[in-house]
XYZ file of C-alpha atoms in Angstrom:
498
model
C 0.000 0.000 0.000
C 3.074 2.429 0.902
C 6.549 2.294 1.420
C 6.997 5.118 3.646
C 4.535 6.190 6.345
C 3.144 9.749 5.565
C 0.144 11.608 5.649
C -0.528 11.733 2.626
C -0.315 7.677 1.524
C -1.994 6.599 4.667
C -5.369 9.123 3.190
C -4.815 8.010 0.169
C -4.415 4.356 1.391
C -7.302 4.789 3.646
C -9.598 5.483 0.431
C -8.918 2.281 -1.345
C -9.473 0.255 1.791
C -11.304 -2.594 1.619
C -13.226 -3.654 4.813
C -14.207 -7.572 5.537
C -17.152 -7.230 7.572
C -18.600 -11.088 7.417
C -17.989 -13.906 10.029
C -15.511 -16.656 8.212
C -16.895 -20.177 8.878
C -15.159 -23.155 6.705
C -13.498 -21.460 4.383
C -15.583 -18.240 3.303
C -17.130 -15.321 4.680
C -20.436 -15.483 5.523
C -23.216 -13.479 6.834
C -24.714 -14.135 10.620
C -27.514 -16.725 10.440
C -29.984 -13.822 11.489
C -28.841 -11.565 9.182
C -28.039 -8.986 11.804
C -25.188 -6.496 11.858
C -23.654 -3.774 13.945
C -21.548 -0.375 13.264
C -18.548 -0.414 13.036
C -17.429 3.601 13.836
C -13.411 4.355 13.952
C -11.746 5.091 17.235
C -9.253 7.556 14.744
C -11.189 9.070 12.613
C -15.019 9.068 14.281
C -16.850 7.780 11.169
C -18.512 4.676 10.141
C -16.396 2.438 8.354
C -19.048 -0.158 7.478
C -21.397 -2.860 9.422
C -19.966 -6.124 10.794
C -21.593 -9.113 11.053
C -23.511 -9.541 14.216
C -22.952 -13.263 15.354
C -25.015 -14.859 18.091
C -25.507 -18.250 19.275
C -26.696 -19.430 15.790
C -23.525 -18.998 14.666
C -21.864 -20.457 17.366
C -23.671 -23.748 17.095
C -22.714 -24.210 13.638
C -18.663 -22.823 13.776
C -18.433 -25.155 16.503
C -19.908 -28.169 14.462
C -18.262 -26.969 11.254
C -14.343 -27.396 13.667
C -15.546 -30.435 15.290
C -15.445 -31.993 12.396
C -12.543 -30.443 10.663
C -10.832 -31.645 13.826
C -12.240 -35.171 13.227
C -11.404 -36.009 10.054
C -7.665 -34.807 10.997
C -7.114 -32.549 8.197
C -5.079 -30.469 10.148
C -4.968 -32.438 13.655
C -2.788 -35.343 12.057
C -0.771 -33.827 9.336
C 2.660 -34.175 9.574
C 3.949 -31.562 12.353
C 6.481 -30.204 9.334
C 3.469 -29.373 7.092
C 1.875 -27.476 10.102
C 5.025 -25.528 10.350
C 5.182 -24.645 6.763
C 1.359 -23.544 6.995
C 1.698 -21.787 9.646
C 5.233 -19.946 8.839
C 3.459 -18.982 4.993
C 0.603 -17.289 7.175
C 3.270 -15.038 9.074
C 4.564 -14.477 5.879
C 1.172 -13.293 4.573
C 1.022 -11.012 7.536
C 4.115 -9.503 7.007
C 3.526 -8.752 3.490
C -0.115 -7.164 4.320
C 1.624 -5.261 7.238
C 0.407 -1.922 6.125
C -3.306 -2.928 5.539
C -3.281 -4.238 8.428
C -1.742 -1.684 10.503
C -4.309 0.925 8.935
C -7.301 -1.457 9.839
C -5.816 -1.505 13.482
C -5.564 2.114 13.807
C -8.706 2.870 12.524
C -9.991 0.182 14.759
C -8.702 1.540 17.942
C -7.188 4.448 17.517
C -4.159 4.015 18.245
C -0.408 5.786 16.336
C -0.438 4.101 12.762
C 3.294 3.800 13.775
C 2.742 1.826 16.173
C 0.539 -0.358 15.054
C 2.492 -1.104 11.942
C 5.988 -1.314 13.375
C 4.882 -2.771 16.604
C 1.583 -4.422 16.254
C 1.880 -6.398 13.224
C 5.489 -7.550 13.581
C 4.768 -8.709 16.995
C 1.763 -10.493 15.665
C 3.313 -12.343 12.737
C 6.370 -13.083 14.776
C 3.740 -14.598 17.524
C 2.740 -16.605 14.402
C 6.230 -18.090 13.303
C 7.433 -18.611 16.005
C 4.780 -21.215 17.140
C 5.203 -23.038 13.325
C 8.741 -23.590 14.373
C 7.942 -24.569 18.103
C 5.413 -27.526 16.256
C 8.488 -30.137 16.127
C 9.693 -29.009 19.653
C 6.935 -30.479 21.409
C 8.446 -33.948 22.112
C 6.876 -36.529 23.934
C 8.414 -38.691 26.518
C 9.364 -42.157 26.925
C 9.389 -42.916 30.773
C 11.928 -45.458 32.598
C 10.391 -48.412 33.334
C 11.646 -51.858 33.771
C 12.242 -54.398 30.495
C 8.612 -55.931 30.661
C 7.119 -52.857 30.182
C 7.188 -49.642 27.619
C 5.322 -46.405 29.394
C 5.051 -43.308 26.810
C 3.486 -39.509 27.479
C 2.432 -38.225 24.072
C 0.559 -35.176 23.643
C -2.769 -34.622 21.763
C -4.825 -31.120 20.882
C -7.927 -30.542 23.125
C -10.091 -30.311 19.942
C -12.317 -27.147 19.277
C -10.563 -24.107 21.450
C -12.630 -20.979 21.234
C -10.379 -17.559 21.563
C -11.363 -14.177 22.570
C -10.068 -11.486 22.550
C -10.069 -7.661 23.544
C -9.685 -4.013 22.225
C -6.538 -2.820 23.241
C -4.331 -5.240 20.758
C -6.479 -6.731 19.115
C -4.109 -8.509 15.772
C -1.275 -9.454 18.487
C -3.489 -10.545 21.068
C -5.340 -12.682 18.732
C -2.227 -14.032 17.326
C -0.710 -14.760 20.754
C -3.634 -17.560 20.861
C -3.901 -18.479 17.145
C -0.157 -19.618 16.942
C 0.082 -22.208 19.771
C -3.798 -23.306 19.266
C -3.281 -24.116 15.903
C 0.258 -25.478 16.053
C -0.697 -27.776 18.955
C -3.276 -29.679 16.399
C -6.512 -27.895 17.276
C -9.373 -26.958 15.146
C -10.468 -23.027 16.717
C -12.873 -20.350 16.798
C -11.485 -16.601 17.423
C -14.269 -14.234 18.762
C -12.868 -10.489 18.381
C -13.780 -7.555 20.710
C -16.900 -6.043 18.914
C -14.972 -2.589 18.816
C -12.259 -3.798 17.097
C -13.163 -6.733 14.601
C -11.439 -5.246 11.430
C -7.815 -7.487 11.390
C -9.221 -10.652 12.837
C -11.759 -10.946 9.928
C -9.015 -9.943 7.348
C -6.400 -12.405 8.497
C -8.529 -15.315 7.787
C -8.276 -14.476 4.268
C -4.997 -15.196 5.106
C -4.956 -17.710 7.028
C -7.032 -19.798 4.116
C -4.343 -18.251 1.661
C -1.754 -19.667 3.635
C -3.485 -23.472 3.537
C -4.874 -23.999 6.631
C -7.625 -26.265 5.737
C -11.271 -25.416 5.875
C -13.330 -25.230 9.428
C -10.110 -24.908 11.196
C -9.637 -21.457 11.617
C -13.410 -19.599 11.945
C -13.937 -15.917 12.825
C -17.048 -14.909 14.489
C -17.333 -11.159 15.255
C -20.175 -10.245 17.950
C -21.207 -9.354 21.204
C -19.634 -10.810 24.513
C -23.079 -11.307 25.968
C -23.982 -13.481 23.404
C -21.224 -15.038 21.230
C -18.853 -15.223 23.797
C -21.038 -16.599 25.989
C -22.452 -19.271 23.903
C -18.861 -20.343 23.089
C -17.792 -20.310 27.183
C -21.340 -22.633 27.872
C -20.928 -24.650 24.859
C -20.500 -28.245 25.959
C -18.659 -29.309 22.406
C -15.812 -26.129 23.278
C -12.899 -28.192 24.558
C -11.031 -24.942 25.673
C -11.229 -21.332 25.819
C -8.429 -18.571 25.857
C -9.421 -15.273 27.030
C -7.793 -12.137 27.488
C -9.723 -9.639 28.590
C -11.432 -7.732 32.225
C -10.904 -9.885 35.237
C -14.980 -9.445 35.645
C -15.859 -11.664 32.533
C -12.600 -13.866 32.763
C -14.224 -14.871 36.210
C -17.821 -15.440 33.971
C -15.335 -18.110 31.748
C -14.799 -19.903 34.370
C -18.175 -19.901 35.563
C -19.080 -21.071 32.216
C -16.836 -24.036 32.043
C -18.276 -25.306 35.319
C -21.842 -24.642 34.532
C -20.832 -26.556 31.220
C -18.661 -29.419 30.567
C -15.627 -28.264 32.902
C -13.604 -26.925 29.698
C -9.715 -25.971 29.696
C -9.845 -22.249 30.479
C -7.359 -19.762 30.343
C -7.411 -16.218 31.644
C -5.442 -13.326 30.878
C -7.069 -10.318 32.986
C -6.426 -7.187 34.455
C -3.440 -5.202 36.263
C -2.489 -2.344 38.378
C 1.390 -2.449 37.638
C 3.966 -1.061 39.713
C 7.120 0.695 38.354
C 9.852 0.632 41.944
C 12.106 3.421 41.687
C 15.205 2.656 43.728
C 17.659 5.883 44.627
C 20.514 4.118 43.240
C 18.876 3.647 39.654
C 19.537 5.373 36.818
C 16.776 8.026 37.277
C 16.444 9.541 33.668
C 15.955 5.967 32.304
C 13.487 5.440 34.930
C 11.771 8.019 34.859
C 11.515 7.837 30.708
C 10.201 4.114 31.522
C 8.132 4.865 33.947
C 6.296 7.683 31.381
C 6.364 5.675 28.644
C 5.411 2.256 30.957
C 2.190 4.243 31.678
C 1.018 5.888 28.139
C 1.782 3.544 26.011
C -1.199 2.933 23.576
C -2.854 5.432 25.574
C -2.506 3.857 28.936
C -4.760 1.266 27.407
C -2.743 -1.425 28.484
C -3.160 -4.471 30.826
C 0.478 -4.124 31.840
C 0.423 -0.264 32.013
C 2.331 0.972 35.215
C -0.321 2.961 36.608
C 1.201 3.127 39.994
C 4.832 4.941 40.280
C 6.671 4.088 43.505
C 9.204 5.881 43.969
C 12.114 6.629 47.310
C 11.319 9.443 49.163
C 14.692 10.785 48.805
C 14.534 11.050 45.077
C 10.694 11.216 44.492
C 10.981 15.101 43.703
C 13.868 15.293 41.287
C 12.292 12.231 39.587
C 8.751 13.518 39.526
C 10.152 16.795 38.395
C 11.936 14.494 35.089
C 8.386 12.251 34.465
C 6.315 15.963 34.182
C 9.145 16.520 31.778
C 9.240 13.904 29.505
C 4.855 13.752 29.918
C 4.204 17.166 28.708
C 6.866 16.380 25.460
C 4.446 13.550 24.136
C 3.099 14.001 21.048
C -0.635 14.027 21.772
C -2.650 13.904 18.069
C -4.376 12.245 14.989
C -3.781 8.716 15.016
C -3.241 8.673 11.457
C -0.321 10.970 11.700
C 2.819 9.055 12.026
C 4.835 11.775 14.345
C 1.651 11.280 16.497
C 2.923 9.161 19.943
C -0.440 9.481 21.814
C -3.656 8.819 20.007
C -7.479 8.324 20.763
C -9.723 6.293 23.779
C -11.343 3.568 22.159
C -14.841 4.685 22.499
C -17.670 7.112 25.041
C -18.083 4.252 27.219
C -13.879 3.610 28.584
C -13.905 7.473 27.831
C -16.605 8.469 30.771
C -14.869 5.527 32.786
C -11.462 7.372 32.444
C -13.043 10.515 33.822
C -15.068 8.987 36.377
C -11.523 7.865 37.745
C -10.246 10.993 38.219
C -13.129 12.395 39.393
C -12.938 9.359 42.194
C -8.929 10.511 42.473
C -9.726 13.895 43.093
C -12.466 13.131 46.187
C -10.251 10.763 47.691
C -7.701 13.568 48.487
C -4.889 12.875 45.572
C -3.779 15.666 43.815
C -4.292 16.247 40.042
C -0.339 17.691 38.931
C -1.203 16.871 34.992
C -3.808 16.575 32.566
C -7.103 15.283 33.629
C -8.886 17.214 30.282
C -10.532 16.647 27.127
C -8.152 17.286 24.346
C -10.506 19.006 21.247
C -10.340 16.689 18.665
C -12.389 15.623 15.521
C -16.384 14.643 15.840
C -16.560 11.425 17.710
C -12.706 10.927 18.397
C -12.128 10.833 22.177
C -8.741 12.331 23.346
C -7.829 12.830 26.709
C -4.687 14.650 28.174
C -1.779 12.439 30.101
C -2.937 12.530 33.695
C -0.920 11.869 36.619
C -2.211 12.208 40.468
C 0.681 12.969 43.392
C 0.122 12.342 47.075
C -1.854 9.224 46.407
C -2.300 6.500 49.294
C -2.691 2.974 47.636
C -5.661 2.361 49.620
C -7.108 4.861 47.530
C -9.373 3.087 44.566
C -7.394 5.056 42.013
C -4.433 3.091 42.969
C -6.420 0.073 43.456
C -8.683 -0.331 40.301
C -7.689 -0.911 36.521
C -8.718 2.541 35.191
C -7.724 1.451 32.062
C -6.604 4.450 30.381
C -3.757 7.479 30.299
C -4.224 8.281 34.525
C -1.047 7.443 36.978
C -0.498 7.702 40.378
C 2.631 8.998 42.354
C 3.306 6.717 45.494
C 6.578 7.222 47.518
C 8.206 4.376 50.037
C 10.799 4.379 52.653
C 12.633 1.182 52.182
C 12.736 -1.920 50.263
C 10.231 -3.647 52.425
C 7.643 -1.216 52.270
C 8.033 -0.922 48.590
C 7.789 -4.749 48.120
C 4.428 -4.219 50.820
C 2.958 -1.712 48.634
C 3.350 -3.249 45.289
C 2.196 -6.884 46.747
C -1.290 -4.886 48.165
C -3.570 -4.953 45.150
C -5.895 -7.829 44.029
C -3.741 -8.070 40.828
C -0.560 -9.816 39.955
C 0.521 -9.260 36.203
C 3.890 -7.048 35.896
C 5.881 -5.150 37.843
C 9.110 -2.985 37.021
C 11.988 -2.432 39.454
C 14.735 0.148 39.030
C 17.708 -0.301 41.185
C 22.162 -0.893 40.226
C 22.354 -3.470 43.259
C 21.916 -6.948 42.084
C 20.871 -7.741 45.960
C 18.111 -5.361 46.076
C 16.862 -6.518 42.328
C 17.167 -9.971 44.109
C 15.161 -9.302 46.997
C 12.462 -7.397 44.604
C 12.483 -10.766 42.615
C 11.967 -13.044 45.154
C 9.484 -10.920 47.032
C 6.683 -9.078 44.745
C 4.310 -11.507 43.452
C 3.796 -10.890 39.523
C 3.820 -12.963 36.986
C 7.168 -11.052 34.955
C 9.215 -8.695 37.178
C 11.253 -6.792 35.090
C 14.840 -5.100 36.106
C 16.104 -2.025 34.602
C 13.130 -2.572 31.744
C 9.993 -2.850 31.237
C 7.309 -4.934 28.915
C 10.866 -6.861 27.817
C 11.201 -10.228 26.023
C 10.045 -11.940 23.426
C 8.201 -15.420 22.631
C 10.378 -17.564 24.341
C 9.238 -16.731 27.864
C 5.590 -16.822 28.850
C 3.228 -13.762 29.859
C 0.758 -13.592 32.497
C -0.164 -13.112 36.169
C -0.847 -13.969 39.359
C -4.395 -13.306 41.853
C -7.029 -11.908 39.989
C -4.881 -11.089 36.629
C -5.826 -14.614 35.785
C -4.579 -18.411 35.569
C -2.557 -19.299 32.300
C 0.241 -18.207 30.010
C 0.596 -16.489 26.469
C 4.188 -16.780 24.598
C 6.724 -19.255 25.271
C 6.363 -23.435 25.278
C 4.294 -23.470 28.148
C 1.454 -21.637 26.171
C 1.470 -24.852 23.844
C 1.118 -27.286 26.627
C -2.285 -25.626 27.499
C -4.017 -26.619 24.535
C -3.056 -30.153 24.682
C -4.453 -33.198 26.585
C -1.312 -35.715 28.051
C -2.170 -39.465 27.724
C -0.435 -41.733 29.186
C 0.439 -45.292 27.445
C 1.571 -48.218 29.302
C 2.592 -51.333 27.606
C 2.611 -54.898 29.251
C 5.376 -56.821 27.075
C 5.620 -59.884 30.283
């Protein structure tokens, strides 16, 4: 579509966009069984880009039966695990080469910096993608030692049909996070976007059919939560479901799979991520991670650090640094590629966003930045960076997900208080701790309970180590080997040869 990101190709780009708006069930697009659709209005731009189809349980019920029986007949499930990785690597491949399109469809979606989304979203998406095609002949089984009258194997074998869904915030990576290690374990699947954002998830299975994975094993369904992810959490012929998403409906899942046929569920929820800022850290770099930690894709984030800890004997000169390198983001149209800091995805997380810092405000935390309305175009929703100072984290701004661009300034005495305040919250996902001793990073490690606790860094590493959280940011892991185990059953074999 364009070699180089400007203004002017992305407009003209944006006019010769086509937009799949049908669920993909065995092969083709289709419409929903009732006929029904919804708008689809653009978190960048604030018009209507065309009308999706709206799935409901219909549609479920016959996806469903359509992968069952792709996963039956093993036209996928038992082809040779070097033919899955070829499949699977030519998809990545398609991605890759439809980067632009995509990363257009994704800003448009949500809103966020076409840079971004191009650069960041799509290559992490297709690499999510590849990677699993080349982890498919790295899942060995196990022979087990036994004495000589007796053989006793441990093979592994896909769950089946695995529904994913997925949210708004990253919606092509997210989604690919699941579709690599679902399909490459064997599995026939069902991906259920957010309904704000169904743009790339319809497009890439185009792809994914391009590619040659066989029909009715990849199916898109594009709805509502209430009812097509629903119907896919209670349906009793779902062998597994991967969620990532609020820690409210990830607890629904696994209501679901109890009220059902106890499917494998796996939930990637919320956070409330702290970002420990020792006095012997570097203190720019900090304070630069701690900013951009916190406003990345508009604080829209699961792994945002909305909670800033920092020493009391440093916490002004570094707060004094974080306004600093705040008030230089570039706050405008998504579709600008200089732009660093683009739209909220839509009224309803807008009005929660201010309700927050309404809440912050009434609780007795001070507002030092932002906390406005930035004029924008009709129907795009742009709020200012926001950060709070003197905030206790009892304080429900320090204890909620807000879910959007608002931080909060926390300061500790020591080590141990720092590790108390990060470990009180209900959540568990990331945390980031800033410090040159390798005792104190240590003692950080072994005592804040997250699921990644990152040194000197933040949101680092790649596919070979796994993502995900402790308490209520769910059960489960995206990325790395372990993800693949997840959708697989182990059976055990044990051969009498007295």
């Amino acid at each position: 579509m364009f070699d180089e990101i400007t203004i002017q190709n992305i407009k003209q780009a944006k006019e010769s966009l086509v937009y799949r708006n049908q669920a993909f069930v065995s092969g083709e697009y289709v419409n929903s069984i009732s006929g029904k659709t919804f708008t689809c209005v653009s978190s960048a731009t604030g018009e209507v880009l065309t009308q999706i189809a709206e799935c409901d349980e219909d549609d479920v019920n016959h996806a469903v039966a359509v992968a069952r029986k792709a996963f039956e007949n093993g036209c996928w499930r038992d082809l040779p695990p070097a033919e899955r990785k070829t499949i699977l690597a030519k998809f990545a491949d398609l991605m890759e080469a439809n980067r632009n399109e995509l990363g257009l469809l994704e800003t448009l979606d949500v809103g966020k910096p076409i840079t971004e989304a191009i650069n960041t979203d799509v290559t992490i998406a297709a690499d999510a993608i590849r990677w699993s095609a080349e982890a498919i002949d790295k899942l060995n089984d196990e022979v087990v030692p036994t004495g000589s009258n007796a053989v006793g194997t441990i093979t592994h074998e896909p769950l089946g049909v695995v529904a994913a869904i997925v949210p708004w915030n990253y919606p092509l990576f997210m989604a690919a996070w699941k579709i690599g290690p679902i399909l490459a374990a064997g599995n026939s699947m069902i991906l259920k976007p957010a309904e704000q954002t169904s743009l790339t998830a319809i497009r890439i299975a185009e792809l994914a059919n391009e590619a040659g994975i066989p029909k009715g094993v990849f199916n898109v369904l594009p709805g509502f939560g209430e009812t097509v992810g629903q119907a896919l959490g209670r349906h009793s012929d779902v062998d597994g479901i991967a969620f990532t998403g609020s820690t409210v409906v990830g607890k629904l899942f696994l209501k679901y799979s109890a009220e059902s046929n106890m499917k494998r569920v796996s939930v990637e929820c919320g956070g409330k991520s702290p970002i420990i800022i020792m006095p012997d850290s570097d203190l720019d770099a900090a304070a630069e991670t701690a900013v951009s930690g916190l406003f990345y894709n508009q604080g829209e984030s699961c792994d945002a650090l909305s909670r800033t800890l920092i020493h009391e004997s440093v916490k002004d000169e570094v707060l004094d640094k974080i306004l600093k390198i705040t008030r230089a983001i570039k706050v405008g149209d998504p579709l600008d590629p200089s732009t660093e800091f683009g739209a909220i995805i839509d009224q309803q997380q807008f009005e929660q966003v201010m309700n927050y810092i309404e809440i912050a405000k009434q609780e007795g935390a001070k507002l030092i930045l932002g906390g406005n309305q930035l004029t924008a175009a009709p129907g795009v929703l742009m709020l200012e960076p926001t950060l709070f100072d003197q905030v206790d984290n009892r304080m429900r701004v320090a204890q909620e997900e807000i879910f959007g661009p608002v931080g909060t300034i926390i300061t500790f005495k020591d080590v141990d208080e720092a590790i108390a305040i990060a470990n009180d919250s209900k959540y568990g996902l990331v945390s980031s701790v800033w410090t040159s001793s390798l005792k104190t990073a240590y003692k950080f490690r072994n005592g804040i309970r997250t699921g990644s606790v990152w040194i000197n860094c933040h949101d680092a590493g790649d596919m070979t180590v796994p993502f995900g959280g402790f308490g209520e940011s769910g059960i489960g892991r995206d990325r790395s080997l372990h993800s693949l185990h997840k959708y697989c059953e182990l059976k055990t074999t044990w051969i009498n040869l007295d």
